[in-house]
Coordinates of N, CA, C and O in Angstrom, one line a residue:
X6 N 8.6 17.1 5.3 CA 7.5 16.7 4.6 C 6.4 16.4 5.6 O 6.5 15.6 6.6
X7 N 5.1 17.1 5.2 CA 4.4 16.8 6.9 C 2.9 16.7 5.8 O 2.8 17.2 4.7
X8 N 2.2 16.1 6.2 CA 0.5 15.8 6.0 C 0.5 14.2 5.8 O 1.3 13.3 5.8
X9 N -0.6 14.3 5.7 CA -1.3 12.6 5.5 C -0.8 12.5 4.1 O -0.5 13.5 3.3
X10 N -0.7 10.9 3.8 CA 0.3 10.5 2.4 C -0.2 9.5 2.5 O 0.0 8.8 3.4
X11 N -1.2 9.0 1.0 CA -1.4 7.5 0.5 C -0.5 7.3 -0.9 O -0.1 7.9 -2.0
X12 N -0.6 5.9 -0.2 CA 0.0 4.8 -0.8 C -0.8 3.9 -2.1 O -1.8 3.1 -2.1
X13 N -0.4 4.2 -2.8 CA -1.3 3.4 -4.3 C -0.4 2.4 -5.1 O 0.5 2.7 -5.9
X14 N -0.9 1.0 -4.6 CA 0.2 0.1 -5.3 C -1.0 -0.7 -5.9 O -1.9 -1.0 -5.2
X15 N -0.8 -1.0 -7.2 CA -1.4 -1.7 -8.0 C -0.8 -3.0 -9.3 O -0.5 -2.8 -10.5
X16 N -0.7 -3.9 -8.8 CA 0.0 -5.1 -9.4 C -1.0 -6.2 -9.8 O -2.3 -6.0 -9.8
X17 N 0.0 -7.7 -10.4 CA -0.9 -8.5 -11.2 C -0.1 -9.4 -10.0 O 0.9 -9.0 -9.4
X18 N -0.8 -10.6 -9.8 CA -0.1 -11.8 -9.0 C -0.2 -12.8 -9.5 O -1.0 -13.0 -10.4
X19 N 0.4 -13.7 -9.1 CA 1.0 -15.3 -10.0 C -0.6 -16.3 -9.3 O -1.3 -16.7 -10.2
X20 N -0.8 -16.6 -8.2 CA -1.6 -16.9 -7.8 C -2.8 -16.4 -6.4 O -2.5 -16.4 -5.2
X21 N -3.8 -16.0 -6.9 CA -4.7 -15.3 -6.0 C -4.5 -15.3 -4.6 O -4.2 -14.5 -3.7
X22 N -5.0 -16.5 -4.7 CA -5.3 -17.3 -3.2 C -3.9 -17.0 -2.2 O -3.9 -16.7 -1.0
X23 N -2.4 -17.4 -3.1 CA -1.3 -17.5 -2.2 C -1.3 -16.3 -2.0 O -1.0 -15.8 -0.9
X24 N -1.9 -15.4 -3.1 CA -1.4 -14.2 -2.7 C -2.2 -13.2 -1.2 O -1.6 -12.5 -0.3
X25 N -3.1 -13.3 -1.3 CA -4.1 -13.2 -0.2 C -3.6 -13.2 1.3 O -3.5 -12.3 2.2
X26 N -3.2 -14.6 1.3 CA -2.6 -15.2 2.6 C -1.2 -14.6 3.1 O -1.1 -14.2 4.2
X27 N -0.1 -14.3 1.9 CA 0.6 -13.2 1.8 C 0.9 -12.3 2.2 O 1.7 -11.8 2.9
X28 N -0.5 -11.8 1.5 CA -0.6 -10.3 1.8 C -1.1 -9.7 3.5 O -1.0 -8.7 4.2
X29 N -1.9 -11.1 3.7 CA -2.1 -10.7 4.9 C -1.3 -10.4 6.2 O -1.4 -9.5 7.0
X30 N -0.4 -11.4 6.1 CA 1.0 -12.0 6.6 C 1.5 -10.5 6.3 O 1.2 -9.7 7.2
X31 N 2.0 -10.0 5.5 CA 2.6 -8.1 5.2 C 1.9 -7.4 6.0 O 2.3 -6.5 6.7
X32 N 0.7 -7.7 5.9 CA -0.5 -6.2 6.7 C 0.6 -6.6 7.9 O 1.6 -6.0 8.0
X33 N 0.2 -7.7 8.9 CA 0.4 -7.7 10.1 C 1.8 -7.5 10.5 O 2.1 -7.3 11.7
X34 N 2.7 -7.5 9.4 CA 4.4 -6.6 9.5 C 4.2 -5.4 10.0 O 4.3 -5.1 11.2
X35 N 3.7 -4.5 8.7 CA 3.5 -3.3 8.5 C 3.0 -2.4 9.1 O 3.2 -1.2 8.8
X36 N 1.8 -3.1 10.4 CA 1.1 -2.3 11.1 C 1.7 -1.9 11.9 O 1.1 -1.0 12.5
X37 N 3.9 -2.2 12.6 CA 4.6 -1.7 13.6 C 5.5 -0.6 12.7 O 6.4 0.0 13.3
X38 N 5.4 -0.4 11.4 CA 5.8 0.8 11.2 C 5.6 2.1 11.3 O 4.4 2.6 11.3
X39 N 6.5 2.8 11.5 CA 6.7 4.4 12.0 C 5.3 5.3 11.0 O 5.5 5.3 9.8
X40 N 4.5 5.7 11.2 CA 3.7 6.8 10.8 C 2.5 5.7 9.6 O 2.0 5.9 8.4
X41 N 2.4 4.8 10.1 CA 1.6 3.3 9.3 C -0.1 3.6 10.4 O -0.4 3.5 11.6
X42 N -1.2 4.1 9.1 CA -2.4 4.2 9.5 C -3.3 3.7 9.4 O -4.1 3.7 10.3
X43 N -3.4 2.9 8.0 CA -4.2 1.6 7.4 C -3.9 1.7 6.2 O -3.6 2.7 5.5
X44 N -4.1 -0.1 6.1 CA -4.2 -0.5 4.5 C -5.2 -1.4 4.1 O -5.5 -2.4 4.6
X45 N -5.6 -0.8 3.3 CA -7.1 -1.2 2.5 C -6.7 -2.3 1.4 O -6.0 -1.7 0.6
X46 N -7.0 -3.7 1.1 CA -6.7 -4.3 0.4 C -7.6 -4.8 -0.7 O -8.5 -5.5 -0.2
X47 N -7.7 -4.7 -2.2 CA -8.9 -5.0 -3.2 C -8.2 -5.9 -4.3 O -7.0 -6.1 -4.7
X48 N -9.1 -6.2 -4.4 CA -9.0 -7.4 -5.6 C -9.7 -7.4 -7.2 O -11.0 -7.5 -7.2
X49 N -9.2 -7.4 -7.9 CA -10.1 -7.3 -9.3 C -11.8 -7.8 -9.6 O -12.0 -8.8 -10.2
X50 N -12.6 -7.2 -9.3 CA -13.8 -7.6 -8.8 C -13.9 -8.8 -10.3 O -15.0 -9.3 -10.5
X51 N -12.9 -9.0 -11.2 CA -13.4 -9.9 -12.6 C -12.5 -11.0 -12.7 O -12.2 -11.7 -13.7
X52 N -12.0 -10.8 -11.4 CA -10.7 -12.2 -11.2 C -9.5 -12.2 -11.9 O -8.9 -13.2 -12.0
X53 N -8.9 -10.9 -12.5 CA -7.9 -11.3 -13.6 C -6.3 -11.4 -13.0 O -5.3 -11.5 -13.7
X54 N -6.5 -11.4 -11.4 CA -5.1 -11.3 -10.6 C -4.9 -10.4 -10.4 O -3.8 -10.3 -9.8
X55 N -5.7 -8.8 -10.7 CA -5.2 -8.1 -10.3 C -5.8 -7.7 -8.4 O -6.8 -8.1 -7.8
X56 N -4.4 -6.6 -7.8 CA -4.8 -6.5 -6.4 C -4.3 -5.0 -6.8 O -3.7 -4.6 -7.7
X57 N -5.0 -4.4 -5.8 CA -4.6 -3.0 -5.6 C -4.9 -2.4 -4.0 O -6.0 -2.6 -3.4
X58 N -3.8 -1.7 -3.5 CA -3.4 -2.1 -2.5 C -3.3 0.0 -1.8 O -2.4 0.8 -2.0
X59 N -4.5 0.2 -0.9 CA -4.1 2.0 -0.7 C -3.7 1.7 1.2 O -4.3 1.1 2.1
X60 N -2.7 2.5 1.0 CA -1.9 2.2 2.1 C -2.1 4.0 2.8 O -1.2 4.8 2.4
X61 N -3.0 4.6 3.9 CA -2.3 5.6 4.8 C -0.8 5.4 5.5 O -0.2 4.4 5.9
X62 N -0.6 6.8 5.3 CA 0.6 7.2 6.5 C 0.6 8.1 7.0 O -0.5 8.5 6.7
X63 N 1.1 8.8 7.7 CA 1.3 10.2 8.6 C 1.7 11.1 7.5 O 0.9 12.0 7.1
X64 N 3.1 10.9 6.8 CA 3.1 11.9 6.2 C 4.1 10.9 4.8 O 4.2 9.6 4.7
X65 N 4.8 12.1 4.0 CA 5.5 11.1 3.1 C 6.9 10.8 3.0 O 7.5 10.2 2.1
X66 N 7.4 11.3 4.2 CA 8.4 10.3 4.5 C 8.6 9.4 5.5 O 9.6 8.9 5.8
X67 N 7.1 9.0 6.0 CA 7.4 7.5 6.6 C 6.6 6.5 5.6 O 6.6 5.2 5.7
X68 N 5.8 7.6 4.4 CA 5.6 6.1 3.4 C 6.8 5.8 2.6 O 6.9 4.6 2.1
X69 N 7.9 6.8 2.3 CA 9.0 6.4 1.6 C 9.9 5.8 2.1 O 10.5 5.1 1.4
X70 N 10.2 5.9 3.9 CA 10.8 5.3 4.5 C 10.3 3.8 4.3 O 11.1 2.9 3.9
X71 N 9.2 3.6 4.5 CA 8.5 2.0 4.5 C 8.5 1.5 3.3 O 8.5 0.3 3.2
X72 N 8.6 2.2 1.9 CA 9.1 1.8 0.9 C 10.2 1.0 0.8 O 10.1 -0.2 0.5
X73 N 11.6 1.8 1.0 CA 12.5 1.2 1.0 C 12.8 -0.1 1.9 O 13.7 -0.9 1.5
X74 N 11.9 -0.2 3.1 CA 12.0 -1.2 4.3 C 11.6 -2.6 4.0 O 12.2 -3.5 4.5
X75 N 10.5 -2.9 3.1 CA 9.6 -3.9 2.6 C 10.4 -4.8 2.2 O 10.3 -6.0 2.3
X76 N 11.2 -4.1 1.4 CA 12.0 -4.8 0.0 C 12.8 -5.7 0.9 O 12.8 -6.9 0.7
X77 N 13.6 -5.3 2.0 CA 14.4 -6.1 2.8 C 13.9 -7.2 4.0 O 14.4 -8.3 4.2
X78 N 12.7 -6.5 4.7 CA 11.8 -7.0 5.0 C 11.3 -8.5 5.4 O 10.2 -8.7 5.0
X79 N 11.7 -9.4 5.8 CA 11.0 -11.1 6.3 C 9.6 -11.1 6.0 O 9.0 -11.9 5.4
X80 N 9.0 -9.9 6.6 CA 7.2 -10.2 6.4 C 6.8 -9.9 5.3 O 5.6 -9.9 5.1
X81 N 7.9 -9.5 3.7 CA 7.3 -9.3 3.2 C 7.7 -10.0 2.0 O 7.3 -9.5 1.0
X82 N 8.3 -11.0 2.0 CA 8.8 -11.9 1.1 C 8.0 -12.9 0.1 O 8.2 -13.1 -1.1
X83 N 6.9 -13.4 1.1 CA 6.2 -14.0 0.7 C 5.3 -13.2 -0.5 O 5.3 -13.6 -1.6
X84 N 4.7 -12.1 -0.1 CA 4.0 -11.2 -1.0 C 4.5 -10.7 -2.3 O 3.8 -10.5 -3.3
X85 N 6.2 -10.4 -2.2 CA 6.8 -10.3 -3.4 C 7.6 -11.7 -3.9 O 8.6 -11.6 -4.5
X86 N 7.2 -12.4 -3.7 CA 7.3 -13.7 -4.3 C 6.2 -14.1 -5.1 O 6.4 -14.9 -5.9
X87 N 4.7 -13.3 -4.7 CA 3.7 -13.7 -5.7 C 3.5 -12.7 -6.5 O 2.5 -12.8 -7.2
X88 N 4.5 -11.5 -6.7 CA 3.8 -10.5 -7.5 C 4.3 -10.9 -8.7 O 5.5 -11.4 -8.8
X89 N 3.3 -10.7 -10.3 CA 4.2 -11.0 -11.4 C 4.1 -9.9 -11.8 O 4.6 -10.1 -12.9
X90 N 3.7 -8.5 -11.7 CA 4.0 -7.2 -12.7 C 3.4 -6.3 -11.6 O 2.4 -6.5 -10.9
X91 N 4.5 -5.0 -11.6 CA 4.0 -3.9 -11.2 C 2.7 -3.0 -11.9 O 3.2 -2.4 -12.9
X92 N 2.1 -2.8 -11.8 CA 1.4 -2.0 -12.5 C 1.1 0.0 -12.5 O 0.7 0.8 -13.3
X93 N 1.6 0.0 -11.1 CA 1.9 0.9 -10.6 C 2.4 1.3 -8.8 O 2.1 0.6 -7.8
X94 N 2.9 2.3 -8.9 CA 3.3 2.5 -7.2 C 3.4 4.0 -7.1 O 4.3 4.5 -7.7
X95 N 2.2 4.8 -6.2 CA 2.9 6.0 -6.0 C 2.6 6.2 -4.8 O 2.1 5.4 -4.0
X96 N 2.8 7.7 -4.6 CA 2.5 8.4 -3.2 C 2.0 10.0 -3.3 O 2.6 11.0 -3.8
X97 N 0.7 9.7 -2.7 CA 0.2 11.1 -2.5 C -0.3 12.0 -1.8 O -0.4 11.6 -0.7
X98 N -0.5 13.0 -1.8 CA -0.4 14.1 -0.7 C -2.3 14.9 -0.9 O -2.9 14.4 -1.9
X99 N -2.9 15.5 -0.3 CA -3.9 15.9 -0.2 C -4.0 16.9 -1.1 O -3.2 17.7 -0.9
X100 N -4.8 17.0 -2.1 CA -5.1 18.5 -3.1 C -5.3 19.5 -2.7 O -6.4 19.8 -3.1
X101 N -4.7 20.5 -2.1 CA -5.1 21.5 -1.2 C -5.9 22.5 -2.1 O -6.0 23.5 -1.5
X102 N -6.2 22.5 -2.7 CA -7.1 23.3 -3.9 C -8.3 22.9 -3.5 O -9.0 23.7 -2.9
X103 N -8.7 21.3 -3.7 CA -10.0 20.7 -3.5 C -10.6 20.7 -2.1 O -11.8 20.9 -1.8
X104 N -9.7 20.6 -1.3 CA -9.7 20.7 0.4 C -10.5 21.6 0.5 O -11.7 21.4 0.7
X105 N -9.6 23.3 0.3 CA -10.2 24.7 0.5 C -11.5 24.9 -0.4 O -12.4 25.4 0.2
X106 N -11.7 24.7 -1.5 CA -13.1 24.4 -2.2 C -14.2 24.1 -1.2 O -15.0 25.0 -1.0
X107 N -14.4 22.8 -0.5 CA -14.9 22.1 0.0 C -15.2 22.9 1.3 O -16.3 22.8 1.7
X108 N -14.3 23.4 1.8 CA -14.6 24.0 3.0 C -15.1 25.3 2.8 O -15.7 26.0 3.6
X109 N -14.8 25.6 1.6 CA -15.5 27.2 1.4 C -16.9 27.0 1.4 O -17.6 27.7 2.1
X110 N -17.4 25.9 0.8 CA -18.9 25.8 0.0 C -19.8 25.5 1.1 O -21.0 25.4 0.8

């Protein structure tokens, strides 16, 4: 599996603020993982707890590898201690349709 692969996790959390501090505490785990490019962190601009969370990687098996890693993870305990609902989680690959479009035009 080879190209660039983001990360789309979108959840509700128990409390904002802990969660924040958390999450930051995760970024600074996550930045020594294998094919780990950045993660962009948002917040429900209407306060309702939601975070949504887009993560680069190299390709998609070092974001599936890092999937499975988290869960076991020390740096990331805290963060899944404040999550109260998934809302979603996936992983995506570049639209190579839209790409070549783009470069045609």
């Amino acid at each position: 599996m080879s190209g660039h692969c983001l990360e789309l996790v979108v959840f509700k959390v128990k409390n904002p603020e802990d969660a924040c501090k958390a999450r930051r505490a995760a970024q600074d785990c996550v930045k020594h993982y294998d094919g780990f490019l950045s993660w962009t962190a948002y917040e429900d601009a209407e306060g309702s707890g939601t975070f949504a969370d887009i993560v680069s990687w190299r390709d998609l098996s070092c974001a599936k590898a890092a999937a499975k890693r988290v869960v076991h993870d020390p740096g990331f305990k805290a963060i899944m201690a404040e999550i109260d609902g998934l809302i979603t989680m996936g992983h995506y690959t570049p639209d190579r349709t839209v790409m070549t479009a783009r470069k045609a035009a």
